[in-house]
Amino acid sequence: RKDLGRDGYSFFDSSMNANAQEYLQLIHDLRFAVERGELVLHYQPKFDDPAQPVVGAEALVRWNHPSRGLVLPDDFIPVAEKTGLITAIDNWVLNEACRQLKIWRDTELGADWTVAVNVSAVQFRHPQLIETVRQALDRHQLPARSLILEITETTTMRDVEESLAILQQLAKMGVKISIDDFGTGYSSLMYLRRLPANELKIDRGFVRELKQDTEDAAIVSAIVALGKALSLNVVAEGVETMSQQKLLAELGCNSLQGYLLGRPMAADDFMCAADDRLQT
Ligand code: C2E
Ligand code: CA
Ligand code: CA
Ligand code: CA
């Protein structure tokens, strides 16, 4: 570890399983990833009801690195947030997702689909956010209600008053707000009541080992009750097994996302999969 600095401290995450050289290389490569067209979006289907057709997709970014292959967001989004590169990435994601959604909505099958885009903590507070969203919708001639912005509970909890102001502007424009990774922060009821959101996404952590009569099950049913009381759609993410799906239904949660129903996939594959579902 001699390359980590003379005075014995490291400004690199110890979790970063790469040496300093490699980390710097990553930042360097990432700087050009957008302009070189190396980013791609995969789309994971969302269901209001697993027995019904797809209602939309969540866009998930991947980096097609020339030598490393497909890099997942957890390996470059945190770096992008620290270096400020996230703004260019998030803007690209927003525009690309809107471009794709427009193509889908011009087909019979996808006419009512929505697309959900993840907004990083940095991007959420960017002064240009509202304008950027408005421009993306205009450019691709999409109704605001066809776009869902996923913002984590933790992000909205930081400076609550400012968050409310931003969310109110977005809601006024007509875009939908989904509170991602819900249950991991500590939103108060008072706060939630004021939050102009449309959806709560139960964090995958509560679904992973979901079993009857466990703490996780109690938390899921509490979130479902909360959603009902506040007229919010409640979605469970990370659904991998039939038994999870069944139990979620028993707990009152039918809106689902997860490998069981569909993995994130390239746009063309997404359309084929949605079409196949209707045929069978
Ligand atoms: P997230 O928003 O909570 O997204 C869900 C993650 O869970 C995705 O990982 C998805 O592929 C994965 N997943 C979906 N279903 C299942 C399942 O049944 N089982 C398991 N084990 N995993 C499942 P992914 O694509 O690696 O993304 C990780 C995180 O990176 C996302 O978490 C999100 O916070 C962030 N991210 C992804 N795309 C973007 C983006 O375009 N912009 C920003 N700012 N962040 C993004
Ligand atoms: Ca998400
Ligand atoms: Ca999530
Ligand atoms: Ca997450």
PDB file of C-alpha atoms in Angstrom, residues 26-215:
ATOM      1  CA  LEU A  26     -11.310   4.882 -13.770  1.00  0.00           C
ATOM      2  CA  ILE A  27     -11.981   8.613 -13.216  1.00  0.00           C
ATOM      3  CA  HIS A  28     -10.054   9.403 -16.352  1.00  0.00           C
ATOM      4  CA  ASP A  29     -11.993   6.885 -18.441  1.00  0.00           C
ATOM      5  CA  LEU A  30     -15.309   7.942 -16.950  1.00  0.00           C
ATOM      6  CA  ARG A  31     -14.655  11.527 -17.981  1.00  0.00           C
ATOM      7  CA  PHE A  32     -14.866  10.434 -21.606  1.00  0.00           C
ATOM      8  CA  ALA A  33     -17.484   7.725 -21.260  1.00  0.00           C
ATOM      9  CA  VAL A  34     -20.431   9.984 -22.067  1.00  0.00           C
ATOM     10  CA  GLU A  35     -18.931  11.684 -25.111  1.00  0.00           C
ATOM     11  CA  ARG A  36     -17.563   8.401 -26.443  1.00  0.00           C
ATOM     12  CA  GLY A  37     -21.017   6.907 -26.227  1.00  0.00           C
ATOM     13  CA  GLU A  38     -19.969   4.138 -23.846  1.00  0.00           C
ATOM     14  CA  LEU A  39     -22.979   4.389 -21.547  1.00  0.00           C
ATOM     15  CA  VAL A  40     -26.006   2.201 -22.208  1.00  0.00           C
ATOM     16  CA  LEU A  41     -29.364   1.866 -20.539  1.00  0.00           C
ATOM     17  CA  HIS A  42     -30.950  -1.388 -19.565  1.00  0.00           C
ATOM     18  CA  TYR A  43     -34.626  -1.491 -18.739  1.00  0.00           C
ATOM     19  CA  GLN A  44     -36.283  -3.509 -16.018  1.00  0.00           C
ATOM     20  CA  PRO A  45     -40.043  -4.064 -16.326  1.00  0.00           C
ATOM     21  CA  LYS A  46     -42.437  -2.731 -13.688  1.00  0.00           C
ATOM     22  CA  PHE A  47     -45.821  -4.297 -13.015  1.00  0.00           C
ATOM     23  CA  ASP A  48     -48.909  -2.925 -11.274  1.00  0.00           C
ATOM     24  CA  ASP A  49     -50.101  -6.493 -11.116  1.00  0.00           C
ATOM     25  CA  PRO A  50     -47.978  -9.486 -12.158  1.00  0.00           C
ATOM     26  CA  ALA A  51     -50.941 -10.978 -14.046  1.00  0.00           C
ATOM     27  CA  GLN A  52     -51.278  -7.868 -16.206  1.00  0.00           C
ATOM     28  CA  PRO A  53     -49.008  -6.484 -18.956  1.00  0.00           C
ATOM     29  CA  VAL A  54     -45.962  -4.345 -18.234  1.00  0.00           C
ATOM     30  CA  VAL A  55     -46.791  -0.766 -17.233  1.00  0.00           C
ATOM     31  CA  GLY A  56     -43.336   0.679 -17.629  1.00  0.00           C
ATOM     32  CA  ALA A  57     -39.626   0.323 -17.173  1.00  0.00           C
ATOM     33  CA  GLU A  58     -36.918   1.517 -14.845  1.00  0.00           C
ATOM     34  CA  ALA A  59     -33.862   2.737 -16.732  1.00  0.00           C
ATOM     35  CA  LEU A  60     -30.622   1.442 -15.213  1.00  0.00           C
ATOM     36  CA  VAL A  61     -27.319   2.721 -16.528  1.00  0.00           C
ATOM     37  CA  ARG A  62     -24.384   0.498 -17.486  1.00  0.00           C
ATOM     38  CA  TRP A  63     -20.960   1.442 -18.739  1.00  0.00           C
ATOM     39  CA  ASN A  64     -19.655  -0.458 -21.696  1.00  0.00           C
ATOM     40  CA  HIS A  65     -15.975  -0.041 -20.886  1.00  0.00           C
ATOM     41  CA  PRO A  66     -13.589  -0.744 -23.793  1.00  0.00           C
ATOM     42  CA  SER A  67     -11.417  -3.129 -21.767  1.00  0.00           C
ATOM     43  CA  ARG A  68     -13.367  -3.949 -18.595  1.00  0.00           C
ATOM     44  CA  GLY A  69     -16.600  -4.898 -20.314  1.00  0.00           C
ATOM     45  CA  LEU A  70     -19.980  -4.046 -18.831  1.00  0.00           C
ATOM     46  CA  VAL A  71     -19.501  -2.095 -15.585  1.00  0.00           C
ATOM     47  CA  LEU A  72     -22.454  -1.877 -13.173  1.00  0.00           C
ATOM     48  CA  PRO A  73     -23.580   1.454 -11.676  1.00  0.00           C
ATOM     49  CA  ASP A  74     -22.479   0.661  -8.113  1.00  0.00           C
ATOM     50  CA  ASP A  75     -18.916   0.582  -9.481  1.00  0.00           C
ATOM     51  CA  PHE A  76     -18.994   4.022 -11.082  1.00  0.00           C
ATOM     52  CA  ILE A  77     -21.972   6.107  -9.870  1.00  0.00           C
ATOM     53  CA  PRO A  78     -20.376   6.766  -6.427  1.00  0.00           C
ATOM     54  CA  VAL A  79     -17.148   7.831  -8.160  1.00  0.00           C
ATOM     55  CA  ALA A  80     -19.137  10.012 -10.558  1.00  0.00           C
ATOM     56  CA  GLU A  81     -20.895  11.661  -7.608  1.00  0.00           C
ATOM     57  CA  LYS A  82     -17.601  12.471  -5.900  1.00  0.00           C
ATOM     58  CA  THR A  83     -16.020  13.945  -9.014  1.00  0.00           C
ATOM     59  CA  GLY A  84     -18.980  15.896 -10.364  1.00  0.00           C
ATOM     60  CA  LEU A  85     -19.181  13.720 -13.472  1.00  0.00           C
ATOM     61  CA  ILE A  86     -22.623  12.606 -12.323  1.00  0.00           C
ATOM     62  CA  THR A  87     -24.365  15.628 -13.835  1.00  0.00           C
ATOM     63  CA  ALA A  88     -23.326  14.729 -17.367  1.00  0.00           C
ATOM     64  CA  ILE A  89     -24.239  11.088 -16.738  1.00  0.00           C
ATOM     65  CA  ASP A  90     -27.646  11.804 -15.213  1.00  0.00           C
ATOM     66  CA  ASN A  91     -28.480  14.239 -18.011  1.00  0.00           C
ATOM     67  CA  TRP A  92     -27.529  11.673 -20.599  1.00  0.00           C
ATOM     68  CA  VAL A  93     -29.619   9.014 -18.843  1.00  0.00           C
ATOM     69  CA  LEU A  94     -32.649  11.303 -18.669  1.00  0.00           C
ATOM     70  CA  ASN A  95     -32.498  12.181 -22.362  1.00  0.00           C
ATOM     71  CA  GLU A  96     -31.766   8.652 -23.511  1.00  0.00           C
ATOM     72  CA  ALA A  97     -34.612   7.209 -21.423  1.00  0.00           C
ATOM     73  CA  CYS A  98     -36.998   9.815 -22.837  1.00  0.00           C
ATOM     74  CA  ARG A  99     -35.837   9.122 -26.391  1.00  0.00           C
ATOM     75  CA  GLN A 100     -36.477   5.416 -25.905  1.00  0.00           C
ATOM     76  CA  LEU A 101     -39.828   5.961 -24.206  1.00  0.00           C
ATOM     77  CA  LYS A 102     -41.007   8.092 -27.122  1.00  0.00           C
ATOM     78  CA  ILE A 103     -40.214   5.243 -29.519  1.00  0.00           C
ATOM     79  CA  TRP A 104     -42.129   2.794 -27.310  1.00  0.00           C
ATOM     80  CA  ARG A 105     -45.117   5.075 -26.832  1.00  0.00           C
ATOM     81  CA  ASP A 106     -45.457   5.394 -30.596  1.00  0.00           C
ATOM     82  CA  THR A 107     -46.181   1.657 -30.737  1.00  0.00           C
ATOM     83  CA  GLU A 108     -49.495   0.057 -29.827  1.00  0.00           C
ATOM     84  CA  LEU A 109     -47.992  -2.108 -27.100  1.00  0.00           C
ATOM     85  CA  GLY A 110     -46.104   0.701 -25.376  1.00  0.00           C
ATOM     86  CA  ALA A 111     -48.620   3.531 -25.809  1.00  0.00           C
ATOM     87  CA  ASP A 112     -49.206   3.971 -22.063  1.00  0.00           C
ATOM     88  CA  TRP A 113     -45.800   2.981 -20.737  1.00  0.00           C
ATOM     89  CA  THR A 114     -43.864   5.109 -18.289  1.00  0.00           C
ATOM     90  CA  VAL A 115     -40.142   5.278 -17.752  1.00  0.00           C
ATOM     91  CA  ALA A 116     -38.508   5.674 -14.348  1.00  0.00           C
ATOM     92  CA  VAL A 117     -35.138   7.389 -14.075  1.00  0.00           C
ATOM     93  CA  ASN A 118     -32.908   7.397 -10.997  1.00  0.00           C
ATOM     94  CA  VAL A 119     -31.877  10.829  -9.826  1.00  0.00           C
ATOM     95  CA  SER A 120     -28.668  11.016  -7.801  1.00  0.00           C
ATOM     96  CA  ALA A 121     -28.440  13.137  -4.656  1.00  0.00           C
ATOM     97  CA  VAL A 122     -26.226  15.630  -6.475  1.00  0.00           C
ATOM     98  CA  GLN A 123     -28.535  15.940  -9.464  1.00  0.00           C
ATOM     99  CA  PHE A 124     -31.592  16.350  -7.259  1.00  0.00           C
ATOM    100  CA  ARG A 125     -30.191  19.615  -5.867  1.00  0.00           C
ATOM    101  CA  HIS A 126     -28.747  20.861  -9.133  1.00  0.00           C
ATOM    102  CA  PRO A 127     -30.150  24.314  -9.910  1.00  0.00           C
ATOM    103  CA  GLN A 128     -30.820  23.243 -13.515  1.00  0.00           C
ATOM    104  CA  LEU A 129     -32.809  20.109 -12.620  1.00  0.00           C
ATOM    105  CA  ILE A 130     -36.283  21.491 -13.335  1.00  0.00           C
ATOM    106  CA  GLU A 131     -35.177  23.044 -16.611  1.00  0.00           C
ATOM    107  CA  THR A 132     -33.322  19.896 -17.698  1.00  0.00           C
ATOM    108  CA  VAL A 133     -36.381  17.731 -17.069  1.00  0.00           C
ATOM    109  CA  ARG A 134     -38.660  20.150 -18.885  1.00  0.00           C
ATOM    110  CA  GLN A 135     -36.326  20.252 -21.883  1.00  0.00           C
ATOM    111  CA  ALA A 136     -36.047  16.468 -22.080  1.00  0.00           C
ATOM    112  CA  LEU A 137     -39.847  16.120 -22.091  1.00  0.00           C
ATOM    113  CA  ASP A 138     -40.231  18.840 -24.732  1.00  0.00           C
ATOM    114  CA  ARG A 139     -37.490  17.501 -26.945  1.00  0.00           C
ATOM    115  CA  HIS A 140     -39.089  14.074 -27.059  1.00  0.00           C
ATOM    116  CA  GLN A 141     -42.679  15.295 -27.006  1.00  0.00           C
ATOM    117  CA  LEU A 142     -43.606  13.321 -23.942  1.00  0.00           C
ATOM    118  CA  PRO A 143     -46.356  14.108 -21.449  1.00  0.00           C
ATOM    119  CA  ALA A 144     -44.873  14.840 -18.038  1.00  0.00           C
ATOM    120  CA  ARG A 145     -46.945  12.068 -16.435  1.00  0.00           C
ATOM    121  CA  SER A 146     -45.033   9.451 -18.478  1.00  0.00           C
ATOM    122  CA  LEU A 147     -41.813  10.226 -16.588  1.00  0.00           C
ATOM    123  CA  ILE A 148     -41.130   8.957 -13.082  1.00  0.00           C
ATOM    124  CA  LEU A 149     -38.181  10.312 -11.138  1.00  0.00           C
ATOM    125  CA  GLU A 150     -36.843   7.917  -8.515  1.00  0.00           C
ATOM    126  CA  ILE A 151     -35.269   9.746  -5.602  1.00  0.00           C
ATOM    127  CA  THR A 152     -34.025   7.866  -2.571  1.00  0.00           C
ATOM    128  CA  GLU A 153     -35.616   8.481   0.789  1.00  0.00           C
ATOM    129  CA  THR A 154     -32.189   9.377   2.174  1.00  0.00           C
ATOM    130  CA  THR A 155     -31.706  12.058  -0.496  1.00  0.00           C
ATOM    131  CA  THR A 156     -35.054  13.692   0.252  1.00  0.00           C
ATOM    132  CA  MET A 157     -34.363  13.592   3.997  1.00  0.00           C
ATOM    133  CA  ARG A 158     -31.318  15.799   3.631  1.00  0.00           C
ATOM    134  CA  ASP A 159     -32.564  19.386   4.023  1.00  0.00           C
ATOM    135  CA  VAL A 160     -36.252  18.592   4.153  1.00  0.00           C
ATOM    136  CA  GLU A 161     -37.555  22.079   3.336  1.00  0.00           C
ATOM    137  CA  GLU A 162     -35.380  22.394   0.255  1.00  0.00           C
ATOM    138  CA  SER A 163     -36.407  18.907  -0.869  1.00  0.00           C
ATOM    139  CA  LEU A 164     -40.080  19.741  -0.532  1.00  0.00           C
ATOM    140  CA  ALA A 165     -39.608  22.865  -2.645  1.00  0.00           C
ATOM    141  CA  ILE A 166     -37.869  20.897  -5.413  1.00  0.00           C
ATOM    142  CA  LEU A 167     -40.440  18.096  -5.317  1.00  0.00           C
ATOM    143  CA  GLN A 168     -43.307  20.580  -5.448  1.00  0.00           C
ATOM    144  CA  GLN A 169     -41.893  22.140  -8.614  1.00  0.00           C
ATOM    145  CA  LEU A 170     -41.527  18.733 -10.228  1.00  0.00           C
ATOM    146  CA  ALA A 171     -45.030  17.728  -9.176  1.00  0.00           C
ATOM    147  CA  LYS A 172     -46.402  20.987 -10.550  1.00  0.00           C
ATOM    148  CA  MET A 173     -44.820  20.160 -13.898  1.00  0.00           C
ATOM    149  CA  GLY A 174     -46.673  16.847 -13.754  1.00  0.00           C
ATOM    150  CA  VAL A 175     -43.814  14.358 -13.521  1.00  0.00           C
ATOM    151  CA  LYS A 176     -44.276  11.489 -11.095  1.00  0.00           C
ATOM    152  CA  ILE A 177     -42.141  11.075  -7.991  1.00  0.00           C
ATOM    153  CA  SER A 178     -41.119   7.726  -6.567  1.00  0.00           C
ATOM    154  CA  ILE A 179     -39.349   7.487  -3.216  1.00  0.00           C
ATOM    155  CA  ASP A 180     -36.701   4.817  -3.739  1.00  0.00           C
ATOM    156  CA  ASP A 181     -35.123   2.517  -1.143  1.00  0.00           C
ATOM    157  CA  PHE A 182     -37.997   3.376   1.166  1.00  0.00           C
ATOM    158  CA  GLY A 183     -37.755   2.180   4.751  1.00  0.00           C
ATOM    159  CA  THR A 184     -34.012   2.716   5.037  1.00  0.00           C
ATOM    160  CA  GLY A 185     -34.334   6.376   6.051  1.00  0.00           C
ATOM    161  CA  TYR A 186     -36.440   7.643   8.894  1.00  0.00           C
ATOM    162  CA  SER A 187     -39.167   9.727   7.289  1.00  0.00           C
ATOM    163  CA  SER A 188     -41.702  10.956   9.774  1.00  0.00           C
ATOM    164  CA  LEU A 189     -45.416  10.751   9.075  1.00  0.00           C
ATOM    165  CA  MET A 190     -45.621  14.543   9.156  1.00  0.00           C
ATOM    166  CA  TYR A 191     -42.957  14.766   6.501  1.00  0.00           C
ATOM    167  CA  LEU A 192     -44.470  12.071   4.301  1.00  0.00           C
ATOM    168  CA  ARG A 193     -47.845  13.734   4.442  1.00  0.00           C
ATOM    169  CA  ARG A 194     -46.350  16.896   2.948  1.00  0.00           C
ATOM    170  CA  LEU A 195     -44.312  15.049   0.341  1.00  0.00           C
ATOM    171  CA  PRO A 196     -45.787  15.385  -3.162  1.00  0.00           C
ATOM    172  CA  ALA A 197     -44.869  11.804  -4.111  1.00  0.00           C
ATOM    173  CA  ASN A 198     -46.804   9.201  -6.089  1.00  0.00           C
ATOM    174  CA  GLU A 199     -44.987   6.046  -5.143  1.00  0.00           C
ATOM    175  CA  LEU A 200     -43.003   4.367  -2.389  1.00  0.00           C
ATOM    176  CA  LYS A 201     -40.516   1.710  -3.419  1.00  0.00           C
ATOM    177  CA  ILE A 202     -39.913  -0.746  -0.620  1.00  0.00           C
ATOM    178  CA  ASP A 203     -36.188  -1.298  -0.319  1.00  0.00           C
ATOM    179  CA  ARG A 204     -34.929  -4.615  -1.635  1.00  0.00           C
ATOM    180  CA  GLY A 205     -33.465  -5.342   1.785  1.00  0.00           C
ATOM    181  CA  PHE A 206     -36.950  -5.984   3.198  1.00  0.00           C
ATOM    182  CA  VAL A 207     -37.895  -8.307   0.337  1.00  0.00           C
ATOM    183  CA  ARG A 208     -34.718 -10.374   0.245  1.00  0.00           C
ATOM    184  CA  GLU A 209     -35.478 -12.642   3.197  1.00  0.00           C
ATOM    185  CA  LEU A 210     -39.175 -11.943   3.428  1.00  0.00           C
ATOM    186  CA  LYS A 211     -41.045 -14.632   5.355  1.00  0.00           C
ATOM    187  CA  GLN A 212     -44.355 -14.809   7.149  1.00  0.00           C
ATOM    188  CA  ASP A 213     -44.464 -13.351  10.668  1.00  0.00           C
ATOM    189  CA  THR A 214     -41.022 -11.780  10.537  1.00  0.00           C
ATOM    190  CA  GLU A 215     -39.939  -8.216  11.212  1.00  0.00           C
TER     191      GLU A 215
END
